[in-house]
Amino acid sequence: MTKFSHSKHPSPTSKERIAEILKDPGFGTNFTDHTTVIDWSESEGWHNARVEAYGPIILDPAASVLHYAQEIFEGLKAYKHADGGIYTFRPFANAERMRKSARRLALPELDEQAFVESLEELVAADADWVPTGEGEALYLRPFMFATESFLGVRPSKEVTYRVIASPAGNYFGGELKPVRIWVSRDYVRAAPGGMGDAKTGGNYAGSLVAQQQATEHGCQQVLFLDPLHENAIEELGGMNVFLVTNDGRLLTPALTGTILEGVTRSSVIQLAKDRGLEVEERRITLDEWDRGVSDGTITEVFACGTAAVVTPIGELVDGDKVIASTGTGEITQSIREELLGIQTGTVEDRHNWLHKLG
Ligand SMILES: *Cc1c(COP(=O)(O)O)cnc(C)c1O
């Protein structure tokens, strides 16, 4: 057990204002009154665990995160169930992944128990901020960054871990509409030996220009390709990808080190196996996708991640041509409903994925 000290926000948000925010939470724009913090230094290790008022961070301009991007993060959601409890989904998987990301970015590892406790502490302080509308949740964002003031290039000897929370609505807004995806030909997200399988801000920074191109072409997300194998697909900027075949198989790119292993991805694979679908994790090319959709052997394509859960992919735009188009398929719809049902407490949690935060 990590001992957290508590200092309450001096002027917390009014009940009326919280109600107003929760009416239309959006995504990532409103933050709760508190934040969990744990400091680390080379000499003291992890120390000074606390819950304090949400507010600006004072950083030295030479703090190494600002220059060399030594930073990692996580993302998970807390749902309010009918029993009044607040539950999150597989937080120990996020904790484990954060340790993996920490190793890749030469950051200190925070143990799983402390990670989960840091979420419990924040949710206890800000329990009023969990929205209750359909598909709505309190999005939890743990992150860790290098704070030492030093311009030399080596791992920081001072690090801060924090958690912030933000009420979240439906990620793409409204009903389940297939998204339009832009195939990035000018930029790759990750290469072998790079940071593709770590959840780090740098991967996102590198994806922004590709995302700009996508937006210019009327697309919501980017599909990144394998840098080594021509036309093999990897993942979206922040979501994993699945294809469904007409003979009951679920295809997804194999984890080769350049793809982030989504907790949603692992859960979808398990749920698919539970219902007798055969899951193939392997190399998948754009040609296979294109041909499959054209000849009817690929019936559905979807993306998945914590923020959007499961989202159908409609059109895939590759330069001047739209190479494939599927709508919202039955399997996409029903896996989404099952997963969201488990997360929100309306479907039996037979794999023990839920963790009660408060
Ligand atoms: C976070 C993330 C995902 C999805 O992971 P989940 O654990 O399912 O939310 C997929 N790809 C990238 C690059 C990510 O950063």
mmCIF file of C-alpha atoms and ligand atoms in Angstrom:
data_model
loop_
_atom_site.group_PDB
_atom_site.id
_atom_site.type_symbol
_atom_site.label_atom_id
_atom_site.label_comp_id
_atom_site.label_asym_id
_atom_site.label_seq_id
_atom_site.Cartn_x
_atom_site.Cartn_y
_atom_site.Cartn_z
ATOM 1 C CA MET A 1 0.000 0.000 0.000
ATOM 2 C CA THR A 2 1.268 3.390 -0.963
ATOM 3 C CA LYS A 3 0.333 6.094 1.531
ATOM 4 C CA PHE A 4 -1.138 9.150 -0.221
ATOM 5 C CA SER A 5 -1.424 12.491 1.526
ATOM 6 C CA HIS A 6 -4.426 14.629 0.663
ATOM 7 C CA SER A 7 -4.889 18.335 0.168
ATOM 8 C CA LYS A 8 -8.340 19.342 -0.989
ATOM 9 C CA HIS A 9 -8.981 21.864 -3.735
ATOM 10 C CA PRO A 10 -9.512 25.243 -2.008
ATOM 11 C CA SER A 11 -12.406 26.206 -4.291
ATOM 12 C CA PRO A 12 -13.860 23.073 -5.885
ATOM 13 C CA THR A 13 -16.174 23.281 -8.899
ATOM 14 C CA SER A 14 -19.814 23.836 -7.924
ATOM 15 C CA LYS A 15 -22.371 21.016 -8.236
ATOM 16 C CA GLU A 16 -24.216 23.133 -10.831
ATOM 17 C CA ARG A 17 -21.124 23.600 -12.999
ATOM 18 C CA ILE A 18 -20.258 19.883 -12.809
ATOM 19 C CA ALA A 19 -23.827 19.029 -13.866
ATOM 20 C CA GLU A 20 -23.489 21.413 -16.807
ATOM 21 C CA ILE A 21 -20.169 19.825 -17.895
ATOM 22 C CA LEU A 22 -21.561 16.297 -17.537
ATOM 23 C CA LYS A 23 -24.522 17.165 -19.765
ATOM 24 C CA ASP A 24 -22.179 17.325 -22.764
ATOM 25 C CA PRO A 25 -18.716 16.167 -21.660
ATOM 26 C CA GLY A 26 -17.013 16.135 -25.084
ATOM 27 C CA PHE A 27 -13.507 14.676 -24.923
ATOM 28 C CA GLY A 28 -10.472 15.943 -23.048
ATOM 29 C CA THR A 29 -11.554 19.527 -22.487
ATOM 30 C CA ASN A 30 -12.772 19.566 -18.882
ATOM 31 C CA PHE A 31 -10.738 18.314 -15.953
ATOM 32 C CA THR A 32 -11.717 17.336 -12.434
ATOM 33 C CA ASP A 33 -10.651 19.232 -9.311
ATOM 34 C CA HIS A 34 -7.788 16.963 -8.261
ATOM 35 C CA THR A 35 -4.709 15.164 -9.533
ATOM 36 C CA THR A 36 -2.661 12.297 -8.095
ATOM 37 C CA VAL A 37 1.092 12.834 -7.992
ATOM 38 C CA ILE A 38 4.050 10.631 -7.095
ATOM 39 C CA ASP A 39 7.597 11.946 -7.373
ATOM 40 C CA TRP A 40 10.684 9.935 -8.154
ATOM 41 C CA SER A 41 14.350 10.705 -7.818
ATOM 42 C CA GLU A 42 17.391 8.574 -8.328
ATOM 43 C CA SER A 43 18.363 8.956 -4.673
ATOM 44 C CA GLU A 44 14.927 8.535 -3.052
ATOM 45 C CA GLY A 45 13.011 6.328 -5.477
ATOM 46 C CA TRP A 46 9.235 6.835 -5.523
ATOM 47 C CA HIS A 47 8.109 9.200 -2.767
ATOM 48 C CA ASN A 48 5.658 11.929 -1.766
ATOM 49 C CA ALA A 49 2.500 10.250 -3.108
ATOM 50 C CA ARG A 50 -0.335 12.735 -2.843
ATOM 51 C CA VAL A 51 -3.696 13.921 -4.078
ATOM 52 C CA GLU A 52 -3.729 17.662 -4.613
ATOM 53 C CA ALA A 53 -5.697 20.387 -6.382
ATOM 54 C CA TYR A 54 -5.605 20.269 -10.183
ATOM 55 C CA GLY A 55 -3.577 23.175 -11.516
ATOM 56 C CA PRO A 56 -0.597 24.304 -13.582
ATOM 57 C CA ILE A 57 2.747 22.563 -13.055
ATOM 58 C CA ILE A 58 5.825 24.646 -12.337
ATOM 59 C CA LEU A 59 8.675 23.299 -14.445
ATOM 60 C CA ASP A 60 12.188 24.590 -14.917
ATOM 61 C CA PRO A 61 12.665 25.690 -18.566
ATOM 62 C CA ALA A 62 15.559 23.228 -18.738
ATOM 63 C CA ALA A 63 13.380 20.288 -17.605
ATOM 64 C CA SER A 64 14.487 17.459 -19.849
ATOM 65 C CA VAL A 65 10.969 16.451 -20.953
ATOM 66 C CA LEU A 66 10.695 19.817 -22.736
ATOM 67 C CA HIS A 67 13.814 19.132 -24.786
ATOM 68 C CA TYR A 68 14.136 15.381 -25.213
ATOM 69 C CA ALA A 69 10.540 14.181 -24.779
ATOM 70 C CA GLN A 70 11.217 11.602 -22.080
ATOM 71 C CA GLU A 71 7.553 10.973 -21.390
ATOM 72 C CA ILE A 72 5.008 8.136 -21.355
ATOM 73 C CA PHE A 73 1.290 7.906 -20.707
ATOM 74 C CA GLU A 74 -1.710 5.634 -20.290
ATOM 75 C CA GLY A 75 -5.426 5.974 -20.886
ATOM 76 C CA LEU A 76 -8.360 4.171 -19.302
ATOM 77 C CA LYS A 77 -11.975 4.821 -18.446
ATOM 78 C CA ALA A 78 -14.019 4.636 -15.249
ATOM 79 C CA TYR A 79 -17.735 3.885 -15.589
ATOM 80 C CA LYS A 80 -20.496 4.368 -13.038
ATOM 81 C CA HIS A 81 -22.567 1.211 -12.761
ATOM 82 C CA ALA A 82 -26.187 0.759 -11.743
ATOM 83 C CA ASP A 83 -25.021 -0.413 -8.272
ATOM 84 C CA GLY A 84 -23.520 3.059 -7.732
ATOM 85 C CA GLY A 85 -19.939 1.740 -7.842
ATOM 86 C CA ILE A 86 -17.252 3.186 -10.091
ATOM 87 C CA TYR A 87 -15.431 0.532 -12.093
ATOM 88 C CA THR A 88 -12.536 0.519 -14.488
ATOM 89 C CA PHE A 89 -11.473 -2.047 -17.047
ATOM 90 C CA ARG A 90 -8.276 -4.152 -16.740
ATOM 91 C CA PRO A 91 -6.199 -1.456 -14.985
ATOM 92 C CA PHE A 92 -3.420 -3.929 -14.200
ATOM 93 C CA ALA A 93 -2.907 -4.372 -17.953
ATOM 94 C CA ASN A 94 -2.391 -0.617 -18.265
ATOM 95 C CA ALA A 95 -0.069 -0.693 -15.248
ATOM 96 C CA GLU A 96 2.003 -3.427 -16.836
ATOM 97 C CA ARG A 97 2.111 -1.611 -20.166
ATOM 98 C CA MET A 98 3.244 1.561 -18.447
ATOM 99 C CA ARG A 99 6.156 -0.357 -16.944
ATOM 100 C CA LYS A 100 7.039 -1.621 -20.411
ATOM 101 C CA SER A 101 6.864 1.924 -21.831
ATOM 102 C CA ALA A 102 8.985 3.129 -18.893
ATOM 103 C CA ARG A 103 11.704 0.593 -19.711
ATOM 104 C CA ARG A 104 11.780 1.734 -23.346
ATOM 105 C CA LEU A 105 12.011 5.438 -22.415
ATOM 106 C CA ALA A 106 14.553 4.825 -19.607
ATOM 107 C CA LEU A 107 12.039 6.020 -17.005
ATOM 108 C CA PRO A 108 11.577 4.411 -13.569
ATOM 109 C CA GLU A 109 8.971 1.649 -13.287
ATOM 110 C CA LEU A 110 5.986 2.284 -11.028
ATOM 111 C CA ASP A 111 4.650 -0.943 -9.540
ATOM 112 C CA GLU A 112 1.195 -2.116 -10.619
ATOM 113 C CA GLN A 113 -0.345 -1.784 -7.169
ATOM 114 C CA ALA A 114 0.727 1.864 -6.793
ATOM 115 C CA PHE A 115 -0.559 2.595 -10.307
ATOM 116 C CA VAL A 116 -4.011 1.203 -9.520
ATOM 117 C CA GLU A 117 -4.081 2.920 -6.107
ATOM 118 C CA SER A 118 -3.284 6.234 -7.790
ATOM 119 C CA LEU A 119 -6.483 5.799 -9.840
ATOM 120 C CA GLU A 120 -8.521 4.822 -6.782
ATOM 121 C CA GLU A 121 -7.305 7.883 -4.881
ATOM 122 C CA LEU A 122 -8.243 10.267 -7.687
ATOM 123 C CA VAL A 123 -11.655 8.708 -8.279
ATOM 124 C CA ALA A 124 -12.369 8.883 -4.521
ATOM 125 C CA ALA A 125 -11.584 12.616 -4.553
ATOM 126 C CA ASP A 126 -13.573 13.348 -7.728
ATOM 127 C CA ALA A 127 -16.364 10.752 -7.647
ATOM 128 C CA ASP A 128 -18.967 13.406 -8.580
ATOM 129 C CA TRP A 129 -17.333 13.823 -11.978
ATOM 130 C CA VAL A 130 -18.183 10.411 -13.451
ATOM 131 C CA PRO A 131 -20.839 10.917 -16.156
ATOM 132 C CA THR A 132 -23.683 8.422 -16.361
ATOM 133 C CA GLY A 133 -24.962 8.836 -19.939
ATOM 134 C CA GLU A 134 -24.748 5.940 -22.383
ATOM 135 C CA GLY A 135 -21.140 5.207 -23.312
ATOM 136 C CA GLU A 136 -19.924 8.065 -21.143
ATOM 137 C CA ALA A 137 -17.102 7.681 -18.660
ATOM 138 C CA LEU A 138 -14.461 9.439 -16.641
ATOM 139 C CA TYR A 139 -11.325 9.224 -18.768
ATOM 140 C CA LEU A 140 -8.220 8.663 -16.623
ATOM 141 C CA ARG A 141 -4.866 9.807 -17.949
ATOM 142 C CA PRO A 142 -1.798 8.618 -16.004
ATOM 143 C CA PHE A 143 1.480 10.039 -17.325
ATOM 144 C CA MET A 144 5.120 10.233 -16.341
ATOM 145 C CA PHE A 145 7.754 12.739 -17.399
ATOM 146 C CA ALA A 146 11.353 13.830 -16.852
ATOM 147 C CA THR A 147 11.660 16.936 -14.667
ATOM 148 C CA GLU A 148 15.372 17.289 -14.011
ATOM 149 C CA SER A 149 16.841 20.629 -15.157
ATOM 150 C CA PHE A 150 19.713 19.430 -17.259
ATOM 151 C CA LEU A 151 20.439 19.761 -20.967
ATOM 152 C CA GLY A 152 22.805 16.822 -21.179
ATOM 153 C CA VAL A 153 21.405 13.800 -22.932
ATOM 154 C CA ARG A 154 20.868 10.979 -20.441
ATOM 155 C CA PRO A 155 17.904 9.646 -18.458
ATOM 156 C CA SER A 156 16.513 12.209 -16.023
ATOM 157 C CA LYS A 157 17.338 11.724 -12.344
ATOM 158 C CA GLU A 158 14.033 13.335 -11.392
ATOM 159 C CA VAL A 159 10.659 12.207 -12.651
ATOM 160 C CA THR A 160 7.027 12.925 -11.849
ATOM 161 C CA TYR A 161 4.080 10.583 -12.247
ATOM 162 C CA ARG A 162 0.606 12.090 -12.354
ATOM 163 C CA VAL A 163 -2.984 11.161 -13.051
ATOM 164 C CA ILE A 164 -5.578 13.609 -14.332
ATOM 165 C CA ALA A 165 -9.216 12.850 -15.101
ATOM 166 C CA SER A 166 -11.620 14.203 -17.675
ATOM 167 C CA PRO A 167 -15.318 13.410 -18.207
ATOM 168 C CA ALA A 168 -15.717 11.874 -21.672
ATOM 169 C CA GLY A 169 -18.655 11.501 -24.031
ATOM 170 C CA ASN A 170 -18.738 9.383 -27.146
ATOM 171 C CA TYR A 171 -15.334 9.823 -28.832
ATOM 172 C CA PHE A 172 -16.475 10.346 -32.418
ATOM 173 C CA GLY A 173 -19.716 11.958 -31.274
ATOM 174 C CA GLY A 174 -23.229 10.596 -31.592
ATOM 175 C CA GLU A 175 -24.162 7.246 -33.155
ATOM 176 C CA LEU A 176 -21.871 4.571 -34.531
ATOM 177 C CA LYS A 177 -20.867 6.063 -37.890
ATOM 178 C CA PRO A 178 -18.155 4.404 -39.970
ATOM 179 C CA VAL A 179 -15.024 6.585 -40.025
ATOM 180 C CA ARG A 180 -13.061 7.537 -43.134
ATOM 181 C CA ILE A 181 -9.395 6.623 -42.914
ATOM 182 C CA TRP A 182 -6.411 8.167 -44.692
ATOM 183 C CA VAL A 183 -3.533 5.865 -45.698
ATOM 184 C CA SER A 184 -0.285 7.631 -44.816
ATOM 185 C CA ARG A 185 2.190 7.287 -47.685
ATOM 186 C CA ASP A 186 4.491 10.146 -46.657
ATOM 187 C CA TYR A 187 5.039 9.263 -43.013
ATOM 188 C CA VAL A 188 5.550 6.133 -40.905
ATOM 189 C CA ARG A 189 4.611 5.901 -37.241
ATOM 190 C CA ALA A 190 7.246 3.450 -36.069
ATOM 191 C CA ALA A 191 10.126 1.313 -37.283
ATOM 192 C CA PRO A 192 11.749 -1.819 -35.830
ATOM 193 C CA GLY A 193 13.766 -0.876 -32.760
ATOM 194 C CA GLY A 194 11.878 2.406 -32.415
ATOM 195 C CA MET A 195 9.205 3.277 -29.868
ATOM 196 C CA GLY A 196 6.125 1.960 -31.653
ATOM 197 C CA ASP A 197 5.197 -0.452 -28.869
ATOM 198 C CA ALA A 198 5.632 2.147 -26.116
ATOM 199 C CA LYS A 199 2.861 4.582 -25.259
ATOM 200 C CA THR A 200 4.821 7.794 -25.538
ATOM 201 C CA GLY A 201 3.947 11.305 -26.653
ATOM 202 C CA GLY A 202 6.729 11.271 -29.249
ATOM 203 C CA ASN A 203 4.827 8.755 -31.358
ATOM 204 C CA TYR A 204 1.866 11.105 -31.355
ATOM 205 C CA ALA A 205 3.976 14.179 -32.152
ATOM 206 C CA GLY A 206 5.303 12.342 -35.192
ATOM 207 C CA SER A 207 1.805 11.430 -36.344
ATOM 208 C CA LEU A 208 0.339 14.942 -36.335
ATOM 209 C CA VAL A 209 1.365 15.972 -39.858
ATOM 210 C CA ALA A 210 -0.107 12.741 -41.191
ATOM 211 C CA GLN A 211 -3.284 13.552 -39.260
ATOM 212 C CA GLN A 212 -3.306 17.013 -40.886
ATOM 213 C CA GLN A 213 -3.164 15.395 -44.309
ATOM 214 C CA ALA A 214 -6.020 13.104 -43.298
ATOM 215 C CA THR A 215 -8.141 16.063 -42.224
ATOM 216 C CA GLU A 216 -7.398 17.891 -45.475
ATOM 217 C CA HIS A 217 -8.768 14.860 -47.312
ATOM 218 C CA GLY A 218 -11.924 14.637 -45.246
ATOM 219 C CA CYS A 219 -10.700 11.707 -43.135
ATOM 220 C CA GLN A 220 -10.901 11.357 -39.345
ATOM 221 C CA GLN A 221 -7.923 9.069 -38.754
ATOM 222 C CA VAL A 222 -4.678 7.876 -40.302
ATOM 223 C CA LEU A 223 -3.706 4.306 -41.150
ATOM 224 C CA PHE A 224 0.047 3.801 -40.863
ATOM 225 C CA LEU A 225 1.849 1.193 -42.939
ATOM 226 C CA ASP A 226 4.673 -1.176 -42.081
ATOM 227 C CA PRO A 227 7.927 0.627 -42.981
ATOM 228 C CA LEU A 228 9.610 -2.582 -44.140
ATOM 229 C CA HIS A 229 6.943 -4.605 -45.912
ATOM 230 C CA GLU A 230 5.272 -2.889 -48.775
ATOM 231 C CA ASN A 231 1.592 -2.188 -48.248
ATOM 232 C CA ALA A 232 1.302 -4.084 -44.959
ATOM 233 C CA ILE A 233 -0.960 -2.321 -42.488
ATOM 234 C CA GLU A 234 -0.011 -1.508 -38.893
ATOM 235 C CA GLU A 235 -2.470 0.600 -36.921
ATOM 236 C CA LEU A 236 -4.138 3.986 -36.682
ATOM 237 C CA GLY A 237 -2.475 6.842 -34.769
ATOM 238 C CA GLY A 238 -4.073 5.652 -31.550
ATOM 239 C CA MET A 239 -6.145 2.569 -32.361
ATOM 240 C CA ASN A 240 -5.588 -1.019 -33.474
ATOM 241 C CA VAL A 241 -7.267 -2.440 -36.577
ATOM 242 C CA PHE A 242 -9.285 -5.625 -37.243
ATOM 243 C CA LEU A 243 -10.758 -7.197 -40.381
ATOM 244 C CA VAL A 244 -13.632 -9.695 -40.294
ATOM 245 C CA THR A 245 -13.937 -12.398 -42.950
ATOM 246 C CA ASN A 246 -17.080 -14.040 -44.298
ATOM 247 C CA ASP A 247 -15.928 -17.446 -42.980
ATOM 248 C CA GLY A 248 -15.681 -16.401 -39.335
ATOM 249 C CA ARG A 249 -12.103 -15.226 -38.962
ATOM 250 C CA LEU A 250 -10.828 -12.081 -37.312
ATOM 251 C CA LEU A 251 -7.582 -10.694 -38.735
ATOM 252 C CA THR A 252 -5.282 -8.191 -37.079
ATOM 253 C CA PRO A 253 -1.657 -7.192 -37.655
ATOM 254 C CA ALA A 254 0.761 -9.197 -35.489
ATOM 255 C CA LEU A 255 2.655 -7.444 -32.684
ATOM 256 C CA THR A 256 6.088 -7.112 -34.210
ATOM 257 C CA GLY A 257 7.400 -4.319 -31.990
ATOM 258 C CA THR A 258 6.116 -1.447 -34.108
ATOM 259 C CA ILE A 259 2.487 -1.711 -32.990
ATOM 260 C CA LEU A 260 1.086 -0.646 -29.635
ATOM 261 C CA GLU A 261 -0.563 -3.573 -27.863
ATOM 262 C CA GLY A 262 -3.993 -2.188 -27.024
ATOM 263 C CA VAL A 263 -5.873 -3.462 -23.982
ATOM 264 C CA THR A 264 -8.960 -3.170 -26.172
ATOM 265 C CA ARG A 265 -7.192 -5.216 -28.885
ATOM 266 C CA SER A 266 -6.423 -8.052 -26.423
ATOM 267 C CA SER A 267 -9.986 -7.947 -25.108
ATOM 268 C CA VAL A 268 -11.510 -8.055 -28.600
ATOM 269 C CA ILE A 269 -9.317 -11.066 -29.429
ATOM 270 C CA GLN A 270 -10.540 -12.859 -26.288
ATOM 271 C CA LEU A 271 -14.213 -12.036 -26.938
ATOM 272 C CA ALA A 272 -13.861 -13.173 -30.551
ATOM 273 C CA LYS A 273 -12.351 -16.507 -29.472
ATOM 274 C CA ASP A 274 -15.123 -16.912 -26.891
ATOM 275 C CA ARG A 275 -17.681 -16.771 -29.655
ATOM 276 C CA GLY A 276 -15.840 -19.271 -31.821
ATOM 277 C CA LEU A 277 -14.196 -16.893 -34.268
ATOM 278 C CA GLU A 278 -10.731 -17.846 -35.391
ATOM 279 C CA VAL A 279 -8.214 -15.076 -34.724
ATOM 280 C CA GLU A 280 -5.216 -14.603 -37.015
ATOM 281 C CA GLU A 281 -2.461 -12.247 -35.915
ATOM 282 C CA ARG A 282 -0.246 -11.844 -38.938
ATOM 283 C CA ARG A 283 0.867 -9.537 -41.734
ATOM 284 C CA ILE A 284 -2.074 -8.040 -43.626
ATOM 285 C CA THR A 285 -1.603 -6.042 -46.810
ATOM 286 C CA LEU A 286 -3.698 -3.254 -48.238
ATOM 287 C CA ASP A 287 -4.149 -5.426 -51.336
ATOM 288 C CA GLU A 288 -5.675 -8.201 -49.224
ATOM 289 C CA TRP A 289 -8.006 -5.641 -47.643
ATOM 290 C CA ASP A 290 -8.934 -4.120 -51.013
ATOM 291 C CA ARG A 291 -9.428 -7.450 -52.787
ATOM 292 C CA GLY A 292 -11.277 -8.957 -49.830
ATOM 293 C CA VAL A 293 -13.779 -6.144 -49.627
ATOM 294 C CA SER A 294 -14.266 -6.229 -53.413
ATOM 295 C CA ASP A 295 -14.865 -9.986 -53.612
ATOM 296 C CA GLY A 296 -16.876 -10.168 -50.404
ATOM 297 C CA THR A 297 -14.440 -12.267 -48.346
ATOM 298 C CA ILE A 298 -13.805 -9.339 -45.987
ATOM 299 C CA THR A 299 -17.113 -8.166 -44.672
ATOM 300 C CA GLU A 300 -16.193 -5.733 -41.906
ATOM 301 C CA VAL A 301 -13.277 -3.578 -40.808
ATOM 302 C CA PHE A 302 -13.051 -1.831 -37.472
ATOM 303 C CA ALA A 303 -10.666 0.046 -35.204
ATOM 304 C CA CYS A 304 -10.473 -0.234 -31.433
ATOM 305 C CA GLY A 305 -9.020 1.588 -28.466
ATOM 306 C CA THR A 306 -10.057 2.838 -25.039
ATOM 307 C CA ALA A 307 -11.297 6.226 -26.226
ATOM 308 C CA ALA A 308 -13.588 5.041 -29.045
ATOM 309 C CA VAL A 309 -14.003 1.405 -27.834
ATOM 310 C CA VAL A 310 -14.873 -0.240 -31.194
ATOM 311 C CA THR A 311 -15.514 1.892 -34.253
ATOM 312 C CA PRO A 312 -16.369 0.721 -37.783
ATOM 313 C CA ILE A 313 -14.066 1.801 -40.602
ATOM 314 C CA GLY A 314 -15.925 2.794 -43.728
ATOM 315 C CA GLU A 315 -13.848 4.207 -46.514
ATOM 316 C CA LEU A 316 -10.101 3.855 -46.818
ATOM 317 C CA VAL A 317 -8.585 6.691 -48.842
ATOM 318 C CA ASP A 318 -5.229 5.995 -50.495
ATOM 319 C CA GLY A 319 -4.174 9.132 -52.370
ATOM 320 C CA ASP A 320 -6.674 9.713 -55.154
ATOM 321 C CA LYS A 321 -8.486 6.459 -54.798
ATOM 322 C CA VAL A 322 -10.912 5.058 -52.303
ATOM 323 C CA ILE A 323 -9.684 1.502 -52.105
ATOM 324 C CA ALA A 324 -12.352 -0.141 -50.000
ATOM 325 C CA SER A 325 -15.589 0.530 -48.254
ATOM 326 C CA THR A 326 -17.562 -1.364 -45.647
ATOM 327 C CA GLY A 327 -20.368 -0.174 -43.407
ATOM 328 C CA THR A 328 -21.111 -1.052 -39.792
ATOM 329 C CA GLY A 329 -21.138 -4.839 -39.756
ATOM 330 C CA GLU A 330 -22.919 -7.187 -37.402
ATOM 331 C CA ILE A 331 -19.795 -8.527 -35.708
ATOM 332 C CA THR A 332 -18.371 -5.042 -35.188
ATOM 333 C CA GLN A 333 -21.661 -3.955 -33.674
ATOM 334 C CA SER A 334 -22.047 -6.983 -31.432
ATOM 335 C CA ILE A 335 -18.425 -7.072 -30.173
ATOM 336 C CA ARG A 336 -18.747 -3.375 -29.411
ATOM 337 C CA GLU A 337 -21.971 -3.958 -27.486
ATOM 338 C CA GLU A 338 -20.521 -6.872 -25.549
ATOM 339 C CA LEU A 339 -17.337 -4.997 -24.604
ATOM 340 C CA LEU A 340 -19.161 -1.801 -23.679
ATOM 341 C CA GLY A 341 -21.704 -3.925 -21.799
ATOM 342 C CA ILE A 342 -18.955 -5.508 -19.690
ATOM 343 C CA GLN A 343 -17.377 -2.112 -19.084
ATOM 344 C CA THR A 344 -20.652 -0.487 -18.063
ATOM 345 C CA GLY A 345 -21.874 -3.447 -16.009
ATOM 346 C CA THR A 346 -24.798 -4.656 -18.123
ATOM 347 C CA VAL A 347 -23.086 -7.797 -19.490
ATOM 348 C CA GLU A 348 -21.549 -10.508 -17.284
ATOM 349 C CA ASP A 349 -17.842 -9.949 -16.648
ATOM 350 C CA ARG A 350 -16.794 -13.577 -17.116
ATOM 351 C CA HIS A 351 -13.091 -12.817 -17.465
ATOM 352 C CA ASN A 352 -12.914 -10.731 -14.284
ATOM 353 C CA TRP A 353 -11.800 -7.678 -16.196
ATOM 354 C CA LEU A 354 -13.534 -5.117 -14.021
ATOM 355 C CA HIS A 355 -11.855 -3.470 -11.058
ATOM 356 C CA LYS A 356 -13.856 -1.443 -8.578
ATOM 357 C CA LEU A 357 -12.213 1.911 -7.993
ATOM 358 C CA GLY A 358 -14.722 3.310 -5.533
HETATM 359 C C1 LIG B 1 -3.323 3.698 -26.661
HETATM 360 C C2 LIG B 1 -3.090 3.240 -28.047
HETATM 361 C C3 LIG B 1 -3.858 2.232 -28.648
HETATM 362 C C4 LIG B 1 -5.059 1.592 -27.979
HETATM 363 O O1 LIG B 1 -4.757 0.989 -26.767
HETATM 364 P P1 LIG B 1 -5.910 0.690 -25.715
HETATM 365 O O2 LIG B 1 -5.201 0.092 -24.561
HETATM 366 O O3 LIG B 1 -6.845 -0.263 -26.363
HETATM 367 O O4 LIG B 1 -6.559 1.989 -25.409
HETATM 368 C C5 LIG B 1 -3.531 1.815 -29.928
HETATM 369 N N1 LIG B 1 -2.506 2.373 -30.596
HETATM 370 C C6 LIG B 1 -1.752 3.358 -30.057
HETATM 371 C C7 LIG B 1 -0.640 3.920 -30.854
HETATM 372 C C8 LIG B 1 -2.016 3.814 -28.774
HETATM 373 O O5 LIG B 1 -1.269 4.798 -28.264
#
